Amino acid sequence: MNIGFIFQFHHLLSDFTALENVAMPLFISGVNDNLAIERARQVLMQVGLKDRMTHSPGELSGGEQQRVAIARAVVAKPSVILADEPTGNLDVKTAEEVGRILIDVQKQSENLLVVVTHSKELARSMDYVYEMLPGGQLISV
């Protein structure tokens, strides 16, 4: 099973462009460089970053950095995406935009998306919502 991760803080590699950051999981797994770059381009266009591919993380806004992190998580076509507070470091407007992109990408990929969040807005956009009570019990909301 292939799993993609999206963290609250994007954890992009500052010495690499957005395109290289997204292609990195494919490079590491041995995918041909040209195929890895082409797949990374496609996913960056899918998250609305067509014109920002050659920028380093420091040249991107917080929302753009998080969209790169989403692209990196889905580039290898995982069957499961785990997202830990994917909008937690973003302002309200950007969080809404990134949340919509995350859901759109998941629907297009037809994979399982598991999101842990304190954001009620993001939680409401999920198909199933569970709340963890003190002591660790989960209840369906």
CSV table of N, CA, C and O in Angstrom, one decimal, residues 79-134:
chain,number,residue,atom,x,y,z
A,79,SER,N,-2.9,5.1,-2.3
A,79,SER,CA,-4.3,4.7,-2.1
A,79,SER,C,-4.8,5.3,-0.8
A,79,SER,O,-6.0,5.4,-0.7
A,80,VAL,N,-3.9,5.9,0.1
A,80,VAL,CA,-4.4,6.5,1.3
A,80,VAL,C,-3.6,7.8,1.4
A,80,VAL,O,-2.3,7.8,1.2
A,81,ILE,N,-4.2,8.9,1.8
A,81,ILE,CA,-3.6,10.2,2.1
A,81,ILE,C,-3.9,10.5,3.6
A,81,ILE,O,-5.1,10.5,4.0
A,82,LEU,N,-2.9,10.7,4.4
A,82,LEU,CA,-3.1,11.1,5.8
A,82,LEU,C,-2.7,12.6,5.9
A,82,LEU,O,-1.6,12.9,5.5
A,83,ALA,N,-3.6,13.4,6.4
A,83,ALA,CA,-3.4,14.8,6.5
A,83,ALA,C,-3.5,15.2,8.0
A,83,ALA,O,-4.6,15.1,8.6
A,84,ASP,N,-2.4,15.8,8.5
A,84,ASP,CA,-2.4,16.2,9.9
A,84,ASP,C,-2.5,17.7,10.0
A,84,ASP,O,-1.5,18.4,9.6
A,85,GLU,N,-3.7,18.3,10.3
A,85,GLU,CA,-3.9,19.7,10.3
A,85,GLU,C,-3.4,20.4,9.1
A,85,GLU,O,-2.6,21.3,9.1
A,86,PRO,N,-3.9,20.0,7.9
A,86,PRO,CA,-3.3,20.5,6.6
A,86,PRO,C,-3.6,22.0,6.4
A,86,PRO,O,-3.0,22.6,5.6
A,87,THR,N,-4.6,22.6,7.2
A,87,THR,CA,-4.8,24.0,7.0
A,87,THR,C,-4.5,24.8,8.3
A,87,THR,O,-4.8,26.0,8.4
A,88,GLY,N,-3.9,24.1,9.3
A,88,GLY,CA,-3.7,24.7,10.6
A,88,GLY,C,-2.8,25.9,10.6
A,88,GLY,O,-3.0,26.8,11.5
A,89,ASN,N,-1.9,26.1,9.7
A,89,ASN,CA,-1.0,27.3,9.7
A,89,ASN,C,-1.4,28.3,8.7
A,89,ASN,O,-0.6,29.2,8.4
A,90,LEU,N,-2.7,28.3,8.2
A,90,LEU,CA,-3.1,29.2,7.2
A,90,LEU,C,-4.2,30.1,7.7
A,90,LEU,O,-5.0,29.8,8.6
A,91,ASP,N,-4.3,31.3,7.1
A,91,ASP,CA,-5.4,32.2,7.4
A,91,ASP,C,-6.7,31.6,6.9
A,91,ASP,O,-6.7,30.7,6.1
A,92,VAL,N,-7.8,32.2,7.4
A,92,VAL,CA,-9.1,31.6,7.1
A,92,VAL,C,-9.4,31.4,5.6
A,92,VAL,O,-9.8,30.3,5.1
A,93,LYS,N,-9.2,32.5,4.8
A,93,LYS,CA,-9.4,32.4,3.4
A,93,LYS,C,-8.6,31.4,2.7
A,93,LYS,O,-9.0,30.6,1.9
A,94,THR,N,-7.3,31.4,3.0
A,94,THR,CA,-6.4,30.4,2.4
A,94,THR,C,-6.7,29.0,2.8
A,94,THR,O,-6.6,28.1,2.0
A,95,ALA,N,-7.0,28.8,4.1
A,95,ALA,CA,-7.4,27.5,4.6
A,95,ALA,C,-8.6,27.0,3.8
A,95,ALA,O,-8.6,25.8,3.5
A,96,GLU,N,-9.6,27.8,3.5
A,96,GLU,CA,-10.8,27.3,2.8
A,96,GLU,C,-10.3,26.9,1.4
A,96,GLU,O,-10.8,25.9,0.9
A,97,GLU,N,-9.5,27.7,0.7
A,97,GLU,CA,-9.0,27.4,-0.6
A,97,GLU,C,-8.2,26.1,-0.6
A,97,GLU,O,-8.5,25.2,-1.5
A,98,VAL,N,-7.3,25.9,0.3
A,98,VAL,CA,-6.5,24.7,0.4
A,98,VAL,C,-7.4,23.5,0.7
A,98,VAL,O,-7.2,22.4,0.2
A,99,GLY,N,-8.3,23.7,1.6
A,99,GLY,CA,-9.3,22.6,1.9
A,99,GLY,C,-10.0,22.1,0.7
A,99,GLY,O,-10.2,20.9,0.5
A,100,ARG,N,-10.5,23.1,-0.1
A,100,ARG,CA,-11.2,22.7,-1.4
A,100,ARG,C,-10.3,22.0,-2.3
A,100,ARG,O,-10.7,21.0,-2.9
A,101,ILE,N,-9.1,22.4,-2.5
A,101,ILE,CA,-8.1,21.8,-3.3
A,101,ILE,C,-7.8,20.4,-2.9
A,101,ILE,O,-7.8,19.4,-3.7
A,102,LEU,N,-7.6,20.2,-1.6
A,102,LEU,CA,-7.4,18.9,-1.0
A,102,LEU,C,-8.5,17.9,-1.3
A,102,LEU,O,-8.3,16.8,-1.8
A,103,ILE,N,-9.7,18.3,-1.2
A,103,ILE,CA,-10.9,17.5,-1.4
A,103,ILE,C,-11.0,17.2,-2.9
A,103,ILE,O,-11.3,16.1,-3.4
A,104,ASP,N,-10.8,18.2,-3.8
A,104,ASP,CA,-10.8,18.0,-5.2
A,104,ASP,C,-9.8,17.0,-5.7
A,104,ASP,O,-10.1,16.1,-6.5
A,105,VAL,N,-8.6,17.1,-5.2
A,105,VAL,CA,-7.5,16.2,-5.5
A,105,VAL,C,-7.9,14.8,-5.1
A,105,VAL,O,-7.7,13.8,-5.8
A,106,GLN,N,-8.4,14.7,-3.9
A,106,GLN,CA,-8.8,13.4,-3.4
A,106,GLN,C,-9.9,12.7,-4.3
A,106,GLN,O,-9.8,11.6,-4.6
A,107,LYS,N,-10.9,13.5,-4.7
A,107,LYS,CA,-12.0,13.0,-5.5
A,107,LYS,C,-11.5,12.6,-6.9
A,107,LYS,O,-11.9,11.5,-7.4
A,108,GLN,N,-10.5,13.3,-7.4
A,108,GLN,CA,-10.0,13.0,-8.7
A,108,GLN,C,-9.1,11.7,-8.7
A,108,GLN,O,-9.1,10.9,-9.6
A,109,SER,N,-8.4,11.6,-7.5
A,109,SER,CA,-7.5,10.4,-7.3
A,109,SER,C,-8.3,9.2,-6.9
A,109,SER,O,-7.8,8.1,-7.0
A,110,GLU,N,-9.5,9.4,-6.3
A,110,GLU,CA,-10.3,8.3,-5.8
A,110,GLU,C,-9.5,7.5,-4.7
A,110,GLU,O,-9.5,6.2,-4.8
A,111,ASN,N,-8.9,8.2,-3.8
A,111,ASN,CA,-8.2,7.5,-2.8
A,111,ASN,C,-8.8,7.8,-1.4
A,111,ASN,O,-9.8,8.6,-1.4
A,112,LEU,N,-8.4,7.2,-0.4
A,112,LEU,CA,-8.9,7.4,0.9
A,112,LEU,C,-8.2,8.6,1.5
A,112,LEU,O,-6.9,8.6,1.6
A,113,LEU,N,-8.9,9.6,2.0
A,113,LEU,CA,-8.3,10.8,2.7
A,113,LEU,C,-8.7,10.8,4.1
A,113,LEU,O,-9.9,10.8,4.4
A,114,VAL,N,-7.7,10.7,5.0
A,114,VAL,CA,-8.0,10.8,6.4
A,114,VAL,C,-7.4,12.1,6.9
A,114,VAL,O,-6.2,12.3,6.8
A,115,VAL,N,-8.2,13.0,7.5
A,115,VAL,CA,-7.8,14.3,7.9
A,115,VAL,C,-8.0,14.4,9.4
A,115,VAL,O,-9.1,14.1,9.9
A,116,VAL,N,-6.9,14.8,10.1
A,116,VAL,CA,-7.0,15.2,11.5
A,116,VAL,C,-7.0,16.7,11.6
A,116,VAL,O,-6.1,17.3,11.1
A,117,THR,N,-8.0,17.3,12.2
A,117,THR,CA,-8.1,18.7,12.2
A,117,THR,C,-8.9,19.2,13.4
A,117,THR,O,-9.7,18.5,13.9
A,118,HIS,N,-8.6,20.5,13.8
A,118,HIS,CA,-9.4,21.2,14.7
A,118,HIS,C,-10.4,22.1,14.0
A,118,HIS,O,-11.2,22.7,14.6
A,119,SER,N,-10.2,22.2,12.7
A,119,SER,CA,-11.1,23.1,11.9
A,119,SER,C,-12.4,22.5,11.7
A,119,SER,O,-12.6,21.5,11.0
A,120,LYS,N,-13.4,23.1,12.3
A,120,LYS,CA,-14.8,22.7,12.1
A,120,LYS,C,-15.2,22.8,10.6
A,120,LYS,O,-16.0,22.0,10.1
A,121,GLU,N,-14.8,23.9,9.9
A,121,GLU,CA,-15.1,24.1,8.5
A,121,GLU,C,-14.5,23.0,7.7
A,121,GLU,O,-15.3,22.5,6.8
A,122,LEU,N,-13.3,22.6,7.9
A,122,LEU,CA,-12.7,21.5,7.1
A,122,LEU,C,-13.4,20.2,7.4
A,122,LEU,O,-13.7,19.4,6.5
A,123,ALA,N,-13.7,20.0,8.7
A,123,ALA,CA,-14.3,18.7,9.1
A,123,ALA,C,-15.7,18.6,8.4
A,123,ALA,O,-16.0,17.5,8.0
A,124,ARG,N,-16.4,19.7,8.3
A,124,ARG,CA,-17.8,19.6,7.7
A,124,ARG,C,-17.7,19.3,6.3
A,124,ARG,O,-18.7,18.8,5.7
A,125,SER,N,-16.6,19.5,5.6
A,125,SER,CA,-16.5,19.1,4.2
A,125,SER,C,-16.1,17.7,3.9
A,125,SER,O,-16.1,17.2,2.8
A,126,MET,N,-15.9,16.9,5.0
A,126,MET,CA,-15.6,15.5,4.9
A,126,MET,C,-16.8,14.6,4.8
A,126,MET,O,-17.9,15.0,5.3
A,127,ASP,N,-16.7,13.5,4.2
A,127,ASP,CA,-17.9,12.5,4.1
A,127,ASP,C,-18.2,12.0,5.5
A,127,ASP,O,-19.4,11.8,5.7
A,128,TYR,N,-17.3,11.7,6.3
A,128,TYR,CA,-17.5,11.1,7.6
A,128,TYR,C,-16.7,11.9,8.6
A,128,TYR,O,-15.5,12.2,8.3
A,129,VAL,N,-17.2,12.2,9.8
A,129,VAL,CA,-16.5,12.9,10.8
A,129,VAL,C,-16.6,12.2,12.1
A,129,VAL,O,-17.7,11.8,12.5
A,130,TYR,N,-15.5,12.1,12.8
A,130,TYR,CA,-15.5,11.5,14.1
A,130,TYR,C,-14.8,12.4,15.0
A,130,TYR,O,-13.8,13.1,14.6
A,131,GLU,N,-15.2,12.5,16.2
A,131,GLU,CA,-14.6,13.3,17.2
A,131,GLU,C,-14.0,12.4,18.3
A,131,GLU,O,-14.6,11.4,18.7
A,132,MET,N,-12.8,12.8,18.7
A,132,MET,CA,-12.1,12.1,19.7
A,132,MET,C,-12.4,12.7,21.1
A,132,MET,O,-12.1,13.9,21.3
A,133,LEU,N,-12.9,12.0,22.0
A,133,LEU,CA,-13.3,12.4,23.3
A,133,LEU,C,-12.1,12.2,24.2
A,133,LEU,O,-11.2,11.5,23.9
A,134,PRO,N,-12.1,12.9,25.4
A,134,PRO,CA,-11.0,12.7,26.4
A,134,PRO,C,-10.9,11.2,26.7
A,134,PRO,O,-12.0,10.5,26.8
